[in-house]
Amino acid sequence: MRRRGSALLAVLVMVALAGGVLAMLMEERSLELALGAREADRSRLRAEAWSELELALAVIAEVRSVDRGRLHAPEQGWGDPRAYLGRPPRDGLAVTYEFTVYNANPPPPPLRVRELTDLLRALGQEDAEAANLADALLGWMKPGRDAEDDRADDQAYDQAAVPYRAPRRSLRSFEELRAVGVARAAFFDDLGRPTALLEGFRRCVSLHDFTAVSANFAEPEALQAVGFSAQGIARARTHRADPSTRAAGMAPYFRSREECLAALGGGNAARATSLISLLRVRVEVREGRSACTVGALVALDGAVSFPEAAGDPSKRVDAPARGGTTRTPAPVLAPFPVLEWEETGLPVAVYKVAPATVVRVESGEGVPPYPALDQPPPELPSTLVPPRTSRQR
């Protein structure tokens, strides 16, 4: 009996050990299978995302060609490419398109001192601080211009812990503002975190170079900076957002510069357009818990450009000149030149309050209505305080 009991105990121990080993193998194998399935899902979604991006660009190109080379707004019919095609995404796949109009707000260098000052005033800066900050920014970006404040002149940059020079060209990123005298204290707090002023500046300023801003999408502060009144801006925004204010048969967007100016009223007519010349297209595809987002920044106007990485710091340009941008042709994904690519395994950002320049369309749900203004922008005083200077004369 003892021998039988010992044998039975040995068998039970071996069975327990075999069961433990089998459980470990199954756990490892299940992890490998899950990782393999996730990688397969990612590869499949990546292919789906790029296909949807190509579809979106093809639809934009077709709508633009039908409308005689003009692209105004997603309400033209290209906001939901799947709806335009007449074929919904396959079962289980959710597709979101996001369009960001990059020529909706002006680039800083073409702005004159008064215009840049007005923009900063519209963003909440006091007159004197706005004038001083505008002067410092233009001293950083414009050839042949020196800032009045000695914290933002070449001597201050030469005496920094790590000496550097003002590049005399447009900003290439908003992080570059950390190096600009006066601007550093205005756009970042003591801990280096962005201030509300920087968030507003990012919303109203473009890093690319073009000639006119899209009145269909421009922020109110940006339109004030280029010379349009608060009343005109409110009328234009109401025209876009409220169907009851439009005449029968009128589109919910401006189709020409004349339509823009009819709503905006007096202002710098050459700085406003109804056309989109620089557009970022993002596509997010989701299936279950997996997501993939791809995007492209496309130029619909050959004059759009991006500033050079840096100028020659050993040369000082004393004569004002328009420059600092590159006209090298961009890579082409037919039918548009592509300035930037992007790809991520994460969903696109969901905005609590989306800027007017961003249109997010869930495929099958239609283009959302244009956001109305909560209240008209305040009128800016006509007087302009000159920038203060701490420089000894």
Short mmCIF file of C-alpha atoms in Angstrom, two decimals:
data_model
loop_
_atom_site.label_atom_id
_atom_site.label_comp_id
_atom_site.label_asym_id
_atom_site.label_seq_id
_atom_site.Cartn_x
_atom_site.Cartn_y
_atom_site.Cartn_z
CA MET A 1 0.00 0.00 0.00
CA ARG A 2 2.87 2.34 0.81
CA ARG A 3 4.39 1.74 -2.63
CA ARG A 4 1.03 2.44 -4.30
CA GLY A 5 0.59 5.62 -2.23
CA SER A 6 4.11 6.83 -3.08
CA ALA A 7 3.57 6.14 -6.78
CA LEU A 8 0.25 7.97 -6.71
CA LEU A 9 1.85 10.95 -4.97
CA ALA A 10 4.68 11.01 -7.53
CA VAL A 11 2.16 10.94 -10.38
CA LEU A 12 0.18 13.77 -8.83
CA VAL A 13 3.35 15.87 -8.39
CA MET A 14 4.35 15.26 -12.01
CA VAL A 15 0.84 16.13 -13.21
CA ALA A 16 0.95 19.36 -11.18
CA LEU A 17 4.36 20.27 -12.59
CA ALA A 18 3.23 19.48 -16.13
CA GLY A 19 0.11 21.56 -15.60
CA GLY A 20 2.19 24.50 -14.32
CA VAL A 21 4.56 24.30 -17.28
CA LEU A 22 1.63 24.02 -19.70
CA ALA A 23 -0.05 27.06 -18.12
CA MET A 24 3.18 29.08 -18.46
CA LEU A 25 3.53 28.06 -22.10
CA MET A 26 -0.08 28.98 -22.80
CA GLU A 27 0.37 32.39 -21.16
CA GLU A 28 3.51 33.13 -23.16
CA ARG A 29 1.90 31.91 -26.34
CA SER A 30 -1.26 33.98 -25.73
CA LEU A 31 0.88 37.10 -25.29
CA GLU A 32 2.73 36.36 -28.53
CA LEU A 33 -0.57 35.75 -30.31
CA ALA A 34 -2.03 39.00 -28.96
CA LEU A 35 1.05 40.97 -30.03
CA GLY A 36 0.96 39.36 -33.44
CA ALA A 37 -2.73 40.16 -33.85
CA ARG A 38 -2.14 43.75 -32.75
CA GLU A 39 0.73 44.14 -35.24
CA ALA A 40 -1.48 42.72 -37.98
CA ASP A 41 -4.24 45.16 -37.02
CA ARG A 42 -1.76 48.05 -37.06
CA SER A 43 -0.44 47.12 -40.52
CA ARG A 44 -3.94 46.74 -41.88
CA LEU A 45 -5.10 50.03 -40.37
CA ARG A 46 -2.00 51.79 -41.66
CA ALA A 47 -2.84 50.68 -45.21
CA GLU A 48 -6.46 51.74 -44.68
CA ALA A 49 -5.40 55.16 -43.38
CA TRP A 50 -3.12 55.93 -46.32
CA SER A 51 -5.84 54.78 -48.71
CA GLU A 52 -8.32 57.15 -47.06
CA LEU A 53 -5.81 60.01 -47.28
CA GLU A 54 -5.30 59.38 -51.00
CA LEU A 55 -9.06 59.29 -51.43
CA ALA A 56 -9.43 62.62 -49.60
CA LEU A 57 -6.79 64.29 -51.77
CA ALA A 58 -8.32 62.86 -54.94
CA VAL A 59 -11.77 64.18 -53.98
CA ILE A 60 -10.32 67.61 -53.14
CA ALA A 61 -8.58 67.69 -56.51
CA GLU A 62 -11.76 66.76 -58.37
CA VAL A 63 -13.94 69.31 -56.58
CA ARG A 64 -11.29 71.96 -57.15
CA SER A 65 -11.12 71.19 -60.87
CA VAL A 66 -14.92 71.26 -61.19
CA ASP A 67 -14.98 74.69 -59.52
CA ARG A 68 -12.42 76.11 -61.99
CA GLY A 69 -9.38 75.60 -59.76
CA ARG A 70 -10.88 77.18 -56.65
CA LEU A 71 -11.06 75.58 -53.22
CA HIS A 72 -13.00 77.49 -50.57
CA ALA A 73 -14.36 75.28 -47.77
CA PRO A 74 -15.34 71.66 -46.99
CA GLU A 75 -18.97 72.61 -47.63
CA GLN A 76 -18.11 72.52 -51.34
CA GLY A 77 -18.54 68.76 -51.08
CA TRP A 78 -15.08 67.49 -50.21
CA GLY A 79 -15.56 67.52 -46.42
CA ASP A 80 -16.64 63.85 -46.39
CA PRO A 81 -14.80 62.09 -49.22
CA ARG A 82 -16.62 58.82 -48.56
CA ALA A 83 -19.98 60.52 -48.94
CA TYR A 84 -18.76 62.16 -52.15
CA LEU A 85 -17.68 58.75 -53.45
CA GLY A 86 -21.00 57.22 -52.43
CA ARG A 87 -19.37 54.32 -50.59
CA PRO A 88 -19.23 54.12 -46.79
CA PRO A 89 -16.20 52.60 -45.03
CA ARG A 90 -16.24 48.84 -44.60
CA ASP A 91 -18.10 47.37 -41.66
CA GLY A 92 -16.33 47.90 -38.36
CA LEU A 93 -14.13 50.73 -39.63
CA ALA A 94 -14.70 54.31 -38.44
CA VAL A 95 -13.08 57.12 -40.44
CA THR A 96 -12.59 60.73 -39.32
CA TYR A 97 -11.29 63.49 -41.56
CA GLU A 98 -9.71 66.64 -40.14
CA PHE A 99 -8.96 69.66 -42.30
CA THR A 100 -6.87 72.58 -41.06
CA VAL A 101 -6.63 75.71 -43.21
CA TYR A 102 -3.09 77.03 -42.73
CA ASN A 103 -3.47 80.21 -44.74
CA ALA A 104 -6.33 81.37 -42.51
CA ASN A 105 -4.02 83.56 -40.43
CA PRO A 106 -1.17 85.83 -41.54
CA PRO A 107 2.55 85.06 -41.23
CA PRO A 108 4.35 87.61 -39.00
CA PRO A 109 7.05 89.09 -41.31
CA PRO A 110 4.75 90.73 -43.89
CA LEU A 111 2.84 92.38 -41.02
CA ARG A 112 3.78 95.98 -40.38
CA VAL A 113 4.44 97.23 -36.86
CA ARG A 114 0.92 98.58 -36.56
CA GLU A 115 -0.66 95.34 -37.77
CA LEU A 116 1.36 93.11 -35.44
CA THR A 117 0.70 95.51 -32.57
CA ASP A 118 -3.03 95.41 -33.29
CA LEU A 119 -2.94 91.61 -33.26
CA LEU A 120 -1.28 91.57 -29.85
CA ARG A 121 -3.75 94.19 -28.58
CA ALA A 122 -6.63 92.04 -29.81
CA LEU A 123 -5.12 89.15 -27.83
CA GLY A 124 -5.33 91.18 -24.64
CA GLN A 125 -2.01 93.02 -24.39
CA GLU A 126 -1.94 96.60 -23.18
CA ASP A 127 -1.03 99.17 -25.83
CA ALA A 128 2.52 99.84 -24.63
CA GLU A 129 3.35 96.17 -24.04
CA ALA A 130 1.89 95.21 -27.44
CA ALA A 131 3.96 97.87 -29.24
CA ASN A 132 7.13 96.83 -27.41
CA LEU A 133 6.58 93.13 -28.09
CA ALA A 134 5.78 93.72 -31.78
CA ASP A 135 8.96 95.77 -32.16
CA ALA A 136 11.04 93.00 -30.56
CA LEU A 137 9.50 90.31 -32.78
CA LEU A 138 10.08 92.27 -35.98
CA GLY A 139 13.64 93.00 -34.86
CA TRP A 140 14.16 89.23 -34.67
CA MET A 141 12.54 88.45 -38.02
CA LYS A 142 13.09 91.36 -40.42
CA PRO A 143 16.41 92.05 -42.15
CA GLY A 144 17.91 95.45 -41.39
CA ARG A 145 15.66 96.14 -38.41
CA ASP A 146 16.87 96.63 -34.83
CA ALA A 147 14.57 96.41 -31.82
CA GLU A 148 14.25 99.52 -29.67
CA ASP A 149 14.42 97.60 -26.39
CA ASP A 150 18.01 96.72 -25.49
CA ARG A 151 16.83 93.30 -24.24
CA ALA A 152 16.04 92.36 -27.84
CA ASP A 153 18.95 93.83 -29.79
CA ASP A 154 22.01 92.12 -31.24
CA GLN A 155 24.21 93.16 -28.32
CA ALA A 156 21.92 91.40 -25.84
CA TYR A 157 22.07 88.20 -27.89
CA ASP A 158 25.86 88.45 -28.19
CA GLN A 159 26.16 88.73 -24.40
CA ALA A 160 23.99 85.69 -23.64
CA ALA A 161 25.52 82.67 -21.85
CA VAL A 162 25.60 80.98 -25.25
CA PRO A 163 25.88 83.83 -27.80
CA TYR A 164 23.60 83.74 -30.84
CA ARG A 165 22.27 86.02 -33.58
CA ALA A 166 18.79 87.04 -34.66
CA PRO A 167 18.11 85.04 -37.85
CA ARG A 168 16.28 87.90 -39.67
CA ARG A 169 13.71 85.52 -41.12
CA SER A 170 10.28 84.31 -40.10
CA LEU A 171 9.73 81.98 -37.18
CA ARG A 172 10.17 78.29 -37.90
CA SER A 173 8.52 77.19 -34.66
CA PHE A 174 6.81 78.87 -31.74
CA GLU A 175 9.45 77.40 -29.41
CA GLU A 176 11.87 79.79 -31.11
CA LEU A 177 10.17 82.59 -29.17
CA ARG A 178 12.08 81.44 -26.07
CA ALA A 179 15.19 82.99 -27.62
CA VAL A 180 13.63 86.38 -28.43
CA GLY A 181 14.21 89.16 -25.93
CA VAL A 182 10.99 90.65 -24.46
CA ALA A 183 8.97 87.87 -26.14
CA ARG A 184 10.42 85.25 -23.80
CA ALA A 185 8.85 86.90 -20.74
CA ALA A 186 5.54 87.56 -22.52
CA PHE A 187 4.97 84.13 -24.05
CA PHE A 188 6.34 81.93 -21.24
CA ASP A 189 5.97 82.09 -17.47
CA ASP A 190 8.74 81.75 -14.87
CA LEU A 191 8.59 77.95 -15.13
CA GLY A 192 8.87 78.01 -18.92
CA ARG A 193 5.24 77.09 -19.51
CA PRO A 194 3.30 78.71 -22.39
CA THR A 195 1.07 81.62 -21.36
CA ALA A 196 -2.43 82.37 -22.61
CA LEU A 197 -0.89 84.97 -24.91
CA LEU A 198 1.21 82.32 -26.63
CA GLU A 199 -1.83 80.09 -27.11
CA GLY A 200 -3.67 82.97 -28.75
CA PHE A 201 -0.63 83.88 -30.86
CA ARG A 202 -0.33 80.29 -32.09
CA ARG A 203 -4.02 80.32 -33.00
CA CYS A 204 -3.77 83.55 -35.01
CA VAL A 205 -0.36 83.33 -36.73
CA SER A 206 0.98 81.07 -39.48
CA LEU A 207 4.55 79.85 -39.81
CA HIS A 208 4.26 79.67 -43.60
CA ASP A 209 4.52 82.44 -46.15
CA PHE A 210 1.65 83.45 -48.44
CA THR A 211 0.04 86.64 -49.69
CA ALA A 212 -3.58 86.66 -48.43
CA VAL A 213 -5.57 85.08 -45.60
CA SER A 214 -8.70 83.00 -46.09
CA ALA A 215 -11.66 85.06 -44.86
CA ASN A 216 -13.67 81.84 -44.67
CA PHE A 217 -11.56 80.61 -41.75
CA ALA A 218 -9.51 83.49 -40.32
CA GLU A 219 -9.66 84.13 -36.59
CA PRO A 220 -11.25 87.49 -35.63
CA GLU A 221 -7.99 88.80 -34.15
CA ALA A 222 -6.13 87.97 -37.36
CA LEU A 223 -8.67 89.86 -39.47
CA GLN A 224 -8.40 92.84 -37.11
CA ALA A 225 -4.62 92.78 -37.57
CA VAL A 226 -4.93 93.17 -41.35
CA GLY A 227 -7.28 96.12 -41.08
CA PHE A 228 -10.89 94.92 -40.84
CA SER A 229 -13.34 96.31 -38.30
CA ALA A 230 -14.99 94.39 -35.49
CA GLN A 231 -18.42 94.97 -37.03
CA GLY A 232 -17.30 93.63 -40.40
CA ILE A 233 -15.73 90.56 -38.81
CA ALA A 234 -18.94 89.86 -36.88
CA ARG A 235 -20.97 90.16 -40.11
CA ALA A 236 -18.65 87.77 -41.95
CA ARG A 237 -18.75 85.22 -39.13
CA THR A 238 -22.54 85.44 -38.95
CA HIS A 239 -22.76 84.94 -42.72
CA ARG A 240 -20.79 81.71 -42.33
CA ALA A 241 -22.57 80.39 -39.24
CA ASP A 242 -26.20 81.52 -39.56
CA PRO A 243 -28.18 80.37 -42.65
CA SER A 244 -30.95 82.90 -41.93
CA THR A 245 -28.60 85.80 -42.73
CA ARG A 246 -27.78 84.54 -46.23
CA ALA A 247 -29.78 85.22 -49.34
CA ALA A 248 -31.56 82.27 -50.93
CA GLY A 249 -29.14 80.15 -52.93
CA MET A 250 -25.99 81.61 -51.36
CA ALA A 251 -23.34 79.13 -50.28
CA PRO A 252 -22.39 78.93 -46.57
CA TYR A 253 -18.93 80.21 -47.45
CA PHE A 254 -17.42 83.07 -49.44
CA ARG A 255 -16.82 82.16 -53.09
CA SER A 256 -14.86 85.24 -54.14
CA ARG A 257 -12.93 88.17 -52.74
CA GLU A 258 -15.86 90.41 -53.61
CA GLU A 259 -18.16 88.35 -51.37
CA CYS A 260 -15.60 88.51 -48.56
CA LEU A 261 -15.28 92.28 -48.78
CA ALA A 262 -19.05 92.78 -49.04
CA ALA A 263 -19.35 91.22 -45.58
CA LEU A 264 -16.11 92.50 -44.05
CA GLY A 265 -16.52 96.06 -45.26
CA GLY A 266 -13.57 98.42 -45.54
CA GLY A 267 -10.09 97.06 -45.01
CA ASN A 268 -7.00 95.91 -46.82
CA ALA A 269 -8.63 94.15 -49.76
CA ALA A 270 -5.34 92.67 -50.98
CA ARG A 271 -4.90 90.77 -47.69
CA ALA A 272 -8.19 88.83 -47.88
CA THR A 273 -9.19 85.94 -50.13
CA SER A 274 -11.84 83.26 -50.28
CA LEU A 275 -9.35 80.61 -51.45
CA ILE A 276 -7.52 77.92 -49.52
CA SER A 277 -3.86 77.85 -50.56
CA LEU A 278 -2.37 75.71 -47.77
CA LEU A 279 -4.30 72.79 -46.26
CA ARG A 280 -3.44 70.05 -43.77
CA VAL A 281 -5.46 66.87 -44.26
CA ARG A 282 -5.50 64.31 -41.46
CA VAL A 283 -7.29 60.96 -41.57
CA GLU A 284 -7.93 58.78 -38.55
CA VAL A 285 -9.16 55.21 -38.94
CA ARG A 286 -10.38 53.22 -35.94
CA GLU A 287 -11.34 49.61 -35.50
CA GLY A 288 -12.12 48.49 -31.99
CA ARG A 289 -9.39 49.85 -29.73
CA SER A 290 -6.86 50.22 -32.53
CA ALA A 291 -6.33 53.52 -34.37
CA CYS A 292 -3.99 54.98 -36.95
CA THR A 293 -3.69 58.61 -38.06
CA VAL A 294 -1.87 59.89 -41.13
CA GLY A 295 -1.73 63.34 -42.65
CA ALA A 296 -0.21 65.61 -45.25
CA LEU A 297 0.25 69.36 -45.56
CA VAL A 298 -0.46 70.22 -49.19
CA ALA A 299 0.13 73.45 -51.10
CA LEU A 300 -2.61 74.45 -53.49
CA ASP A 301 -0.70 77.60 -54.48
CA GLY A 302 2.85 77.50 -55.81
CA ALA A 303 3.71 80.73 -53.98
CA VAL A 304 3.31 79.14 -50.54
CA SER A 305 6.66 78.50 -48.86
CA PHE A 306 8.34 77.74 -45.54
CA PRO A 307 11.21 79.80 -44.07
CA GLU A 308 14.75 78.53 -44.38
CA ALA A 309 16.19 76.70 -41.38
CA ALA A 310 18.67 79.49 -40.62
CA GLY A 311 20.48 82.38 -42.20
CA ASP A 312 24.23 82.91 -42.23
CA PRO A 313 25.04 84.24 -38.72
CA SER A 314 28.35 85.72 -39.90
CA LYS A 315 26.59 88.13 -42.29
CA ARG A 316 24.53 91.10 -41.25
CA VAL A 317 21.89 92.36 -43.66
CA ASP A 318 21.48 96.12 -43.31
CA ALA A 319 19.20 96.75 -46.25
CA PRO A 320 15.58 95.68 -45.87
CA ALA A 321 14.71 92.93 -48.34
CA ARG A 322 11.97 90.41 -48.74
CA GLY A 323 13.50 87.00 -48.38
CA GLY A 324 14.29 84.22 -45.99
CA THR A 325 12.03 81.73 -47.69
CA THR A 326 12.79 78.86 -49.98
CA ARG A 327 11.04 78.26 -53.29
CA THR A 328 12.36 74.74 -53.77
CA PRO A 329 9.56 72.65 -55.31
CA ALA A 330 7.92 70.35 -52.77
CA PRO A 331 7.54 66.58 -53.25
CA VAL A 332 4.38 65.79 -55.13
CA LEU A 333 1.71 63.29 -54.18
CA ALA A 334 -0.51 63.72 -57.22
CA PRO A 335 -2.17 66.07 -57.58
CA PHE A 336 -0.64 68.44 -54.98
CA PRO A 337 2.85 69.32 -53.72
CA VAL A 338 3.28 67.93 -50.19
CA LEU A 339 5.21 70.06 -47.68
CA GLU A 340 4.97 67.69 -44.69
CA TRP A 341 4.01 64.08 -43.91
CA GLU A 342 2.86 62.67 -40.60
CA GLU A 343 1.86 59.30 -39.21
CA THR A 344 0.96 58.18 -35.70
CA GLY A 345 -0.69 55.24 -34.02
CA LEU A 346 -2.78 57.59 -31.88
CA PRO A 347 -6.17 59.20 -32.50
CA VAL A 348 -6.23 62.84 -33.57
CA ALA A 349 -6.80 65.44 -30.87
CA VAL A 350 -10.37 66.13 -29.84
CA TYR A 351 -10.92 69.83 -29.21
CA LYS A 352 -13.24 71.13 -26.51
CA VAL A 353 -13.60 74.27 -28.61
CA ALA A 354 -12.13 73.73 -32.07
CA PRO A 355 -10.50 76.76 -33.73
CA ALA A 356 -12.29 78.13 -36.78
CA THR A 357 -9.37 76.93 -38.90
CA VAL A 358 -10.05 73.27 -38.00
CA VAL A 359 -12.92 71.23 -39.46
CA ARG A 360 -13.39 67.71 -38.09
CA VAL A 361 -15.74 65.44 -40.04
CA GLU A 362 -16.91 62.01 -38.93
CA SER A 363 -17.55 60.07 -42.14
CA GLY A 364 -21.29 59.66 -42.67
CA GLU A 365 -22.30 62.51 -40.34
CA GLY A 366 -21.71 65.47 -42.66
CA VAL A 367 -19.69 68.66 -42.23
CA PRO A 368 -20.46 70.29 -38.86
CA PRO A 369 -21.87 73.83 -38.86
CA TYR A 370 -19.39 76.68 -38.80
CA PRO A 371 -18.91 77.94 -35.21
CA ALA A 372 -20.61 81.22 -34.37
CA LEU A 373 -18.96 83.97 -32.34
CA ASP A 374 -19.97 84.05 -28.69
CA GLN A 375 -19.69 87.83 -28.81
CA PRO A 376 -18.39 90.36 -31.37
CA PRO A 377 -14.69 91.22 -31.09
CA PRO A 378 -14.05 94.54 -29.31
CA GLU A 379 -13.06 97.52 -31.40
CA LEU A 380 -9.41 98.47 -31.02
CA PRO A 381 -8.60 102.10 -30.15
CA SER A 382 -7.24 104.03 -33.12
CA THR A 383 -4.35 105.53 -31.17
CA LEU A 384 -1.11 103.58 -31.03
CA VAL A 385 1.40 103.95 -28.20
CA PRO A 386 5.00 103.87 -29.50
CA PRO A 387 7.22 101.11 -28.09
CA ARG A 388 9.11 102.05 -24.98
CA THR A 389 12.86 101.74 -24.95
CA SER A 390 15.39 101.19 -22.19
CA ARG A 391 18.26 102.02 -24.49
CA GLN A 392 20.43 104.97 -23.43
CA ARG A 393 20.49 107.72 -26.05
#
